Short mmCIF file of C-alpha atoms and ligand atoms in Angstrom, two decimals:
data_model
loop_
_atom_site.label_atom_id
_atom_site.label_comp_id
_atom_site.label_asym_id
_atom_site.label_seq_id
_atom_site.Cartn_x
_atom_site.Cartn_y
_atom_site.Cartn_z
CA UNK A 1 16.97 15.87 12.67
CA UNK A 2 14.75 15.30 15.71
CA UNK A 3 11.04 14.53 15.30
CA UNK A 4 8.36 14.80 17.93
CA UNK A 5 5.29 12.65 17.70
CA UNK A 6 1.95 13.13 19.42
CA UNK A 7 -0.25 10.07 19.97
CA UNK A 8 -4.05 10.09 19.73
CA UNK A 9 -5.56 7.04 21.43
CA UNK A 10 -3.40 5.51 24.15
CA UNK A 11 -4.63 1.92 24.37
CA UNK A 12 -3.00 -1.43 23.65
CA UNK A 13 -1.32 -0.62 20.35
CA UNK A 14 -0.09 2.80 21.48
CA UNK A 15 1.79 0.98 24.24
CA UNK A 16 3.58 -1.03 21.56
CA UNK A 17 4.49 2.16 19.70
CA UNK A 18 5.73 3.67 22.97
CA UNK A 19 8.13 0.76 23.47
CA UNK A 20 9.39 1.00 19.88
CA UNK A 21 9.79 4.77 19.84
CA UNK A 22 11.84 4.64 23.05
CA UNK A 23 14.51 2.72 21.13
CA UNK A 24 14.63 5.10 18.15
CA UNK A 25 17.15 7.90 18.02
CA UNK A 26 15.79 11.24 16.89
CA UNK A 27 12.19 10.33 17.63
CA UNK A 28 10.47 11.39 20.80
CA UNK A 29 6.90 11.33 22.12
CA UNK A 30 5.62 14.88 22.68
CA UNK A 31 2.48 13.73 24.47
CA UNK A 32 -0.78 11.85 24.15
CA UNK A 33 -4.52 12.39 24.07
CA UNK A 34 -7.11 9.73 24.90
CA UNK A 35 -10.82 10.21 25.56
CA UNK A 36 -10.60 7.83 28.55
CA UNK A 37 -9.37 9.29 31.81
CA UNK A 38 -7.94 5.93 32.82
CA UNK A 39 -5.67 5.93 29.76
CA UNK A 40 -4.68 9.55 30.32
CA UNK A 41 -3.72 8.74 33.92
CA UNK A 42 -1.83 5.68 32.72
CA UNK A 43 0.17 7.86 30.31
CA UNK A 44 0.85 10.45 33.03
CA UNK A 45 2.09 7.66 35.34
CA UNK A 46 4.52 6.70 32.57
CA UNK A 47 5.86 10.24 32.62
CA UNK A 48 4.22 11.31 29.36
CA UNK A 49 2.74 14.72 28.74
CA UNK A 50 -1.07 14.56 28.52
CA UNK A 51 -2.78 17.18 26.35
CA UNK A 52 -6.04 18.87 27.34
CA UNK A 53 -7.78 17.53 24.27
CA UNK A 54 -7.33 16.92 20.54
CA UNK A 55 -7.26 20.66 19.77
CA UNK A 56 -4.54 21.23 22.34
CA UNK A 57 -2.53 18.37 20.83
CA UNK A 58 -2.92 19.71 17.29
CA UNK A 59 -1.93 23.20 18.43
CA UNK A 60 1.44 21.97 19.72
CA UNK A 61 3.94 23.63 17.39
CA UNK A 62 6.78 21.37 18.56
CA UNK A 63 5.32 18.25 16.92
CA UNK A 64 5.45 17.42 13.21
CA UNK A 65 3.86 13.98 13.42
CA UNK A 66 0.61 12.58 14.78
CA UNK A 67 0.14 8.86 15.35
CA UNK A 68 -3.50 7.72 15.41
CA UNK A 69 -4.05 4.57 17.47
CA UNK A 70 -7.78 4.85 18.16
CA UNK A 71 -10.53 2.43 17.10
CA UNK A 72 -10.76 2.22 13.30
CA UNK A 73 -13.71 4.60 12.75
CA UNK A 74 -11.83 7.46 14.45
CA UNK A 75 -8.78 7.36 12.13
CA UNK A 76 -10.31 9.42 9.33
CA UNK A 77 -11.67 12.44 11.28
CA UNK A 78 -8.52 12.71 13.39
CA UNK A 79 -6.23 12.31 10.35
CA UNK A 80 -8.09 15.01 8.43
CA UNK A 81 -8.08 17.40 11.41
CA UNK A 82 -4.37 16.73 11.96
CA UNK A 83 -3.40 17.34 8.33
CA UNK A 84 -5.46 20.52 8.28
CA UNK A 85 -3.56 21.60 11.41
CA UNK A 86 -0.31 21.13 9.48
CA UNK A 87 0.70 17.75 10.92
CA UNK A 88 1.99 14.68 9.11
CA UNK A 89 0.03 11.57 9.99
CA UNK A 90 0.67 7.92 10.73
CA UNK A 91 -2.63 6.08 10.96
CA UNK A 92 -2.91 2.66 12.47
CA UNK A 93 -4.32 0.01 10.17
CA UNK A 94 -6.88 -0.21 8.68
CA UNK A 95 -6.41 3.37 7.53
CA UNK A 96 -10.21 3.78 7.50
CA UNK A 97 -13.42 1.87 6.71
CA UNK A 98 -13.94 2.35 2.96
CA UNK A 99 -12.19 3.36 -0.25
CA UNK A 100 -14.35 6.51 -0.44
CA UNK A 101 -13.16 7.52 3.04
CA UNK A 102 -9.56 6.81 2.09
CA UNK A 103 -9.93 8.93 -1.04
CA UNK A 104 -11.11 11.84 1.14
CA UNK A 105 -8.02 11.42 3.31
CA UNK A 106 -5.74 11.29 0.26
CA UNK A 107 -7.39 14.43 -1.12
CA UNK A 108 -6.69 16.30 2.12
CA UNK A 109 -3.10 15.03 2.12
CA UNK A 110 -2.63 16.39 -1.41
CA UNK A 111 -4.41 19.63 -0.66
CA UNK A 112 -2.40 20.34 2.52
CA UNK A 113 0.87 18.82 1.31
CA UNK A 114 1.04 16.77 4.52
CA UNK A 115 2.42 13.25 4.55
CA UNK A 116 -0.12 10.50 5.28
CA UNK A 117 0.96 6.95 5.89
CA UNK A 118 -0.33 3.75 7.46
CA UNK A 119 1.30 1.46 9.99
CA UNK A 120 1.43 -1.74 7.91
CA UNK A 121 3.96 -3.21 10.32
CA UNK A 122 3.35 -6.81 9.33
CA UNK A 123 5.36 -6.20 6.18
CA UNK A 124 8.27 -6.76 8.60
CA UNK A 125 6.96 -10.09 9.95
CA UNK A 126 9.62 -12.73 9.38
CA UNK A 127 7.19 -15.34 8.02
CA UNK A 128 6.14 -12.92 5.28
CA UNK A 129 9.73 -11.85 4.58
CA UNK A 130 10.66 -15.54 4.27
CA UNK A 131 7.97 -16.17 1.65
CA UNK A 132 9.11 -13.07 -0.23
CA UNK A 133 12.70 -14.32 -0.21
CA UNK A 134 11.74 -17.82 -1.38
CA UNK A 135 9.84 -16.33 -4.30
CA UNK A 136 12.59 -13.83 -5.14
CA UNK A 137 15.14 -16.66 -5.19
CA UNK A 138 12.87 -18.59 -7.58
CA UNK A 139 13.52 -21.80 -5.66
CA UNK A 140 10.11 -23.28 -6.27
CA UNK A 141 10.09 -22.80 -10.04
CA UNK A 142 7.01 -21.05 -11.31
CA UNK A 143 4.55 -20.08 -8.57
CA UNK A 144 1.01 -21.33 -9.16
CA UNK A 145 -0.64 -21.29 -5.72
CA UNK A 146 -0.20 -19.55 -2.41
CA UNK A 147 -2.09 -19.90 0.87
CA UNK A 148 -1.86 -17.53 3.83
CA UNK A 149 -3.70 -18.18 7.07
CA UNK A 150 -3.90 -17.09 10.67
CA UNK A 151 -5.90 -19.17 13.11
CA UNK A 152 -6.87 -18.47 16.71
CA UNK A 153 -9.48 -20.09 18.93
CA UNK A 154 -10.70 -17.33 21.26
CA UNK A 155 -13.26 -15.68 18.99
CA UNK A 156 -13.08 -11.99 18.28
CA UNK A 157 -11.75 -9.68 21.06
CA UNK A 158 -14.57 -8.38 23.26
CA UNK A 159 -13.97 -4.65 22.65
CA UNK A 160 -14.89 -2.25 19.81
CA UNK A 161 -13.70 -4.94 17.41
CA UNK A 162 -17.13 -6.57 17.92
CA UNK A 163 -18.97 -3.44 16.78
CA UNK A 164 -19.62 -2.57 13.16
CA UNK A 165 -19.78 1.19 13.68
CA UNK A 166 -16.24 1.21 15.06
CA UNK A 167 -14.90 -0.75 12.10
CA UNK A 168 -14.91 -4.10 13.89
CA UNK A 169 -14.58 -7.53 12.34
CA UNK A 170 -11.66 -9.65 11.26
CA UNK A 171 -11.50 -8.50 7.63
CA UNK A 172 -10.51 -5.04 8.86
CA UNK A 173 -8.43 -6.38 11.73
CA UNK A 174 -6.20 -9.26 10.57
CA UNK A 175 -7.46 -9.30 6.99
CA UNK A 176 -5.90 -5.94 6.21
CA UNK A 177 -2.46 -7.27 7.19
CA UNK A 178 -2.68 -10.54 5.26
CA UNK A 179 -4.16 -8.91 2.15
CA UNK A 180 -1.53 -6.17 2.22
CA UNK A 181 1.21 -8.81 2.38
CA UNK A 182 -0.36 -10.86 -0.38
CA UNK A 183 -0.88 -7.98 -2.78
CA UNK A 184 2.75 -6.92 -2.28
CA UNK A 185 3.78 -10.31 -3.66
CA UNK A 186 1.67 -9.51 -6.73
CA UNK A 187 2.58 -5.85 -7.02
CA UNK A 188 2.69 -5.89 -10.82
CA UNK A 189 0.02 -8.49 -11.53
CA UNK A 190 -3.60 -7.33 -11.68
CA UNK A 191 -6.10 -9.20 -9.53
CA UNK A 192 -8.77 -10.73 -11.70
CA UNK A 193 -11.40 -12.28 -9.42
CA UNK A 194 -12.41 -12.60 -5.77
CA UNK A 195 -14.65 -15.05 -3.99
CA UNK A 196 -15.18 -14.93 -0.23
CA UNK A 197 -17.18 -16.26 2.67
CA UNK A 198 -17.29 -14.90 6.21
CA UNK A 199 -17.94 -16.64 9.54
CA UNK A 200 -20.16 -15.60 12.43
CA UNK A 201 -19.34 -18.31 14.95
CA UNK A 202 -18.97 -16.06 18.00
CA UNK A 203 -20.37 -12.79 16.71
CA UNK A 204 -23.39 -11.88 14.59
CA UNK A 205 -22.68 -8.17 14.13
CA UNK A 206 -19.30 -8.39 12.43
CA UNK A 207 -17.34 -11.15 10.73
CA UNK A 208 -15.24 -13.18 13.16
CA UNK A 209 -13.30 -14.74 10.31
CA UNK A 210 -13.24 -15.01 6.54
CA UNK A 211 -11.95 -17.06 3.66
CA UNK A 212 -11.15 -15.67 0.24
CA UNK A 213 -9.98 -17.16 -3.06
CA UNK A 214 -8.19 -14.76 -5.37
CA UNK A 215 -7.16 -15.32 -8.97
CA UNK A 216 -4.57 -13.07 -10.60
CA UNK A 217 -4.34 -12.30 -14.30
CA UNK A 218 -1.29 -14.56 -14.71
CA UNK A 219 -3.41 -17.52 -13.54
CA UNK A 220 -1.85 -17.79 -10.07
CA UNK A 221 -4.41 -18.43 -7.36
CA UNK A 222 -4.14 -17.44 -3.72
CA UNK A 223 -6.25 -17.96 -0.67
CA UNK A 224 -6.30 -15.94 2.53
CA UNK A 225 -8.05 -17.12 5.65
CA UNK A 226 -8.55 -15.66 9.11
CA UNK A 227 -10.18 -17.91 11.67
CA UNK A 228 -10.93 -17.26 15.33
CA UNK A 229 -12.60 -20.56 16.23
CA UNK A 230 -9.80 -22.85 15.05
CA UNK A 231 -8.48 -25.05 17.85
CA UNK A 232 -6.06 -26.69 15.42
CA UNK A 233 -4.09 -24.20 13.34
CA UNK A 234 -3.22 -24.93 9.73
CA UNK A 235 0.17 -23.72 8.44
CA UNK A 236 0.72 -19.96 8.31
CA UNK A 237 1.92 -20.24 4.66
CA UNK A 238 1.75 -22.94 1.98
CA UNK A 239 3.45 -22.03 -1.28
CA UNK A 240 3.38 -24.16 -4.41
CA UNK A 241 5.62 -23.84 -7.44
CA UNK A 242 6.22 -26.09 -10.42
CA UNK A 243 9.50 -27.41 -8.89
CA UNK A 244 8.70 -27.52 -5.21
CA UNK A 245 6.62 -26.62 -2.18
CA UNK A 246 7.35 -24.45 0.85
CA UNK A 247 5.54 -24.59 4.14
CA UNK A 248 5.87 -22.19 7.06
CA UNK A 249 4.01 -23.65 9.99
CA UNK A 250 4.00 -20.77 12.45
CA UNK A 251 5.47 -17.47 13.63
CA UNK A 252 8.41 -19.40 15.08
CA UNK A 253 9.31 -20.14 11.45
CA UNK A 254 9.10 -23.90 11.69
CA UNK A 255 8.86 -25.16 8.15
CA UNK A 256 10.72 -26.44 5.14
CA UNK A 257 11.15 -26.38 1.41
CA UNK A 258 10.81 -29.62 -0.53
CA UNK A 259 11.97 -29.67 -4.15
CA UNK A 260 12.26 -32.25 -6.90
CA UNK A 261 15.86 -33.54 -7.14
CA UNK A 262 15.55 -34.51 -10.77
CA UNK A 263 16.15 -38.21 -9.98
CA UNK A 264 13.59 -40.34 -11.80
CA UNK A 265 11.60 -42.52 -9.42
CA UNK A 266 10.92 -45.01 -12.22
CA UNK A 267 8.36 -47.42 -10.85
CA UNK A 268 6.44 -45.73 -8.05
CA UNK A 269 5.38 -48.08 -5.30
CA UNK A 270 1.62 -47.71 -4.82
CA UNK A 271 0.22 -46.92 -1.39
CA UNK A 272 -2.33 -49.46 -0.28
CA UNK A 273 -5.19 -48.04 1.74
CA UNK A 274 -8.04 -49.94 3.39
CA UNK A 275 -10.19 -49.63 0.30
CA UNK A 276 -7.82 -49.29 -2.63
CA UNK A 277 -4.41 -48.37 -3.94
CA UNK A 278 -2.82 -45.22 -5.40
CA UNK A 279 0.40 -44.33 -7.14
CA UNK A 280 -0.63 -40.70 -7.73
CA UNK A 281 -0.75 -39.90 -4.02
CA UNK A 282 2.14 -42.12 -2.95
CA UNK A 283 4.91 -40.35 -0.99
CA UNK A 284 8.11 -39.46 -2.88
CA UNK A 285 11.15 -41.75 -2.73
CA UNK A 286 13.83 -40.00 -0.63
CA UNK A 287 16.36 -39.58 -3.44
CA UNK A 288 13.78 -37.91 -5.71
CA UNK A 289 13.47 -34.84 -3.46
CA UNK A 290 15.63 -32.32 -1.59
CA UNK A 291 14.39 -31.12 1.78
CA UNK A 292 15.86 -27.78 2.81
CA UNK A 293 15.47 -25.37 5.71
CA UNK A 294 13.74 -22.06 5.14
CA UNK A 295 16.04 -19.20 4.13
CA UNK A 296 17.03 -16.82 6.89
CA UNK A 297 15.73 -13.27 7.01
CA UNK A 298 16.48 -10.37 9.31
CA UNK A 299 13.72 -8.03 10.39
CA UNK A 300 13.73 -4.70 12.17
CA UNK A 301 10.24 -3.22 12.31
CA UNK A 302 11.74 0.12 13.30
CA UNK A 303 12.52 0.52 9.60
CA UNK A 304 8.94 1.75 9.38
CA UNK A 305 9.77 4.75 11.57
CA UNK A 306 13.21 5.28 10.03
CA UNK A 307 11.46 5.50 6.67
CA UNK A 308 8.80 7.92 7.95
CA UNK A 309 11.52 10.23 9.27
CA UNK A 310 13.50 9.94 6.02
CA UNK A 311 10.35 10.86 4.05
CA UNK A 312 9.81 13.93 6.24
CA UNK A 313 13.43 14.94 5.64
CA UNK A 314 13.06 14.43 1.89
CA UNK A 315 15.60 11.59 1.80
CA UNK A 316 13.37 8.63 0.87
CA UNK A 317 10.09 7.66 -0.72
CA UNK A 318 7.47 6.17 1.58
CA UNK A 319 7.66 2.37 1.87
CA UNK A 320 3.91 2.25 2.48
CA UNK A 321 2.45 3.81 -0.64
CA UNK A 322 -1.12 5.08 -0.63
CA UNK A 323 -2.04 3.38 -3.96
CA UNK A 324 -1.07 0.07 -2.28
CA UNK A 325 -3.27 0.94 0.71
CA UNK A 326 -6.13 1.81 -1.67
CA UNK A 327 -5.72 -1.50 -3.52
CA UNK A 328 -6.09 -3.41 -0.25
CA UNK A 329 -9.10 -1.30 0.73
CA UNK A 330 -10.82 -2.06 -2.59
CA UNK A 331 -10.03 -5.74 -2.18
CA UNK A 332 -11.60 -5.76 1.30
CA UNK A 333 -14.71 -4.18 -0.21
CA UNK A 334 -14.82 -6.84 -2.93
CA UNK A 335 -14.49 -9.54 -0.23
CA UNK A 336 -17.46 -7.99 1.58
CA UNK A 337 -19.52 -7.90 -1.62
CA UNK A 338 -18.72 -11.50 -2.55
CA UNK A 339 -19.53 -12.75 0.95
CA UNK A 340 -22.85 -10.91 0.86
CA UNK A 341 -23.95 -12.01 -2.61
CA UNK A 342 -22.25 -15.39 -2.85
CA UNK A 343 -20.85 -14.30 -6.21
CA UNK A 344 -17.40 -14.25 -7.72
CA UNK A 345 -16.47 -10.59 -8.15
CA UNK A 346 -14.62 -9.86 -11.39
CA UNK A 347 -12.35 -6.86 -11.21
CA UNK A 348 -9.05 -5.52 -12.47
CA UNK A 349 -7.24 -4.37 -9.35
P1 NAD B 1 -7.62 -0.06 22.26
O1 NAD B 1 -9.08 -0.11 22.45
O2 NAD B 1 -6.73 -0.80 23.19
O3 NAD B 1 -7.13 1.47 22.28
C1 NAD B 1 -7.80 2.49 21.60
C2 NAD B 1 -7.73 3.74 22.47
O4 NAD B 1 -8.29 4.83 21.74
C3 NAD B 1 -8.55 3.62 23.76
O5 NAD B 1 -7.74 3.91 24.88
C4 NAD B 1 -9.68 4.64 23.58
O6 NAD B 1 -10.08 5.27 24.79
C5 NAD B 1 -9.04 5.63 22.63
N1 NAD B 1 -9.99 6.44 21.88
C6 NAD B 1 -11.18 6.07 21.33
N2 NAD B 1 -11.73 7.11 20.68
C7 NAD B 1 -10.88 8.15 20.81
C8 NAD B 1 -10.90 9.50 20.35
N3 NAD B 1 -11.94 9.97 19.63
N4 NAD B 1 -9.88 10.30 20.68
C9 NAD B 1 -8.84 9.84 21.45
N5 NAD B 1 -8.77 8.56 21.90
C10 NAD B 1 -9.77 7.73 21.57
O7 NAD B 1 -7.36 -0.52 20.77
P2 NAD B 1 -5.98 -0.98 20.15
O8 NAD B 1 -5.90 -2.45 20.15
O9 NAD B 1 -4.88 -0.18 20.73
O10 NAD B 1 -6.20 -0.56 18.61
C11 NAD B 1 -6.04 0.78 18.22
C12 NAD B 1 -5.73 0.83 16.73
O11 NAD B 1 -4.50 0.12 16.49
C13 NAD B 1 -6.77 0.15 15.86
O12 NAD B 1 -6.91 0.87 14.66
C14 NAD B 1 -6.19 -1.22 15.58
O13 NAD B 1 -6.63 -1.77 14.34
C15 NAD B 1 -4.71 -0.90 15.53
N6 NAD B 1 -3.87 -2.05 15.86
C16 NAD B 1 -2.82 -2.30 15.04
C17 NAD B 1 -2.00 -3.37 15.28
C18 NAD B 1 -0.85 -3.60 14.34
O14 NAD B 1 -0.21 -4.63 14.45
N7 NAD B 1 -0.57 -2.67 13.46
C19 NAD B 1 -2.23 -4.20 16.37
C20 NAD B 1 -3.30 -3.89 17.24
C21 NAD B 1 -4.12 -2.81 16.97
#
């Protein structure tokens, strides 16, 4: 079955969708609408149909799907208008700016019977899929700590992402991806507490980075960090289990797994430092550990669209479930509250 998608907001991310959609059978772009003439002309130059306005786009009976790729504050009004006009909706992330707003969108989805989903494409990032596989294979023994970071050094982008009213800031930008990934790893374990700090190195109006410590009810702790003034990047993932440690350095998937071999080291040779000695922190003897490459994963982000089409045809459940999206939204709110008050937020999420 062929689906036609109309795009609202034709900036940077819409260009990415355009490239993806071109490669997908049975999915075609019906046209676009953008408030900026420059972007409309750009789309026309690419051979795309340009609607007269949002109403014109929503009145197009040939489309069953609307993709919203506008700044974050515009997702909700456009999504609601689209669902009321009978369209199914893919919203870019973050779906909106608060859990109350998201609830309104969910209510309209239920009331109109239209499908609402969110482009959480980083569920298909290979680094994340690798961590998932390591944990599924149980290679590290029992997980007790996980760290997920992204570090850049150019500050926050100089567009609407610097403005609070448009839903700017790094919690809503990169945070939503990392928190979505993390909570998927703990799908069945309630989150117990949240502590967070935010940075304002290059921007006072919105956070240009944040750090959060999460504790789950099973005692596992996790930290998530987004930094935009980090000239030296720390590893993308650091995963600790009772039998071993995994590190994924970067998006190129450099990294390794190191596990205990079971060979007793007997007498550990202490490390002598300038001011003392330590056995506790001494490196492992080679035969007491195995060092292994990371497992291989295969990713095709187009699965997102294949799934959306299958949902519309009644063949599959949505991979991006709205209760998951709501859980992430509530976590982002708790991060904001903790950063503001300096307190640990206790919750059952
Ligand atoms: P952008 O500024 O490049 O593009 C946004 C476009 O929306 C602009 O062309 C602007 O003119 C247009 N616009 C603004 N208000 C509008 C309105 N009321 N109606 C129609 N058009 C309107 O921003 P971007 O980087 O493309 O980000 C767009 C969305 O995509 C954001 O929600 C962002 O978080 C998301 N995004 C997602 C990813 C991802 O990996 N999933 C990556 C980048 C951006």
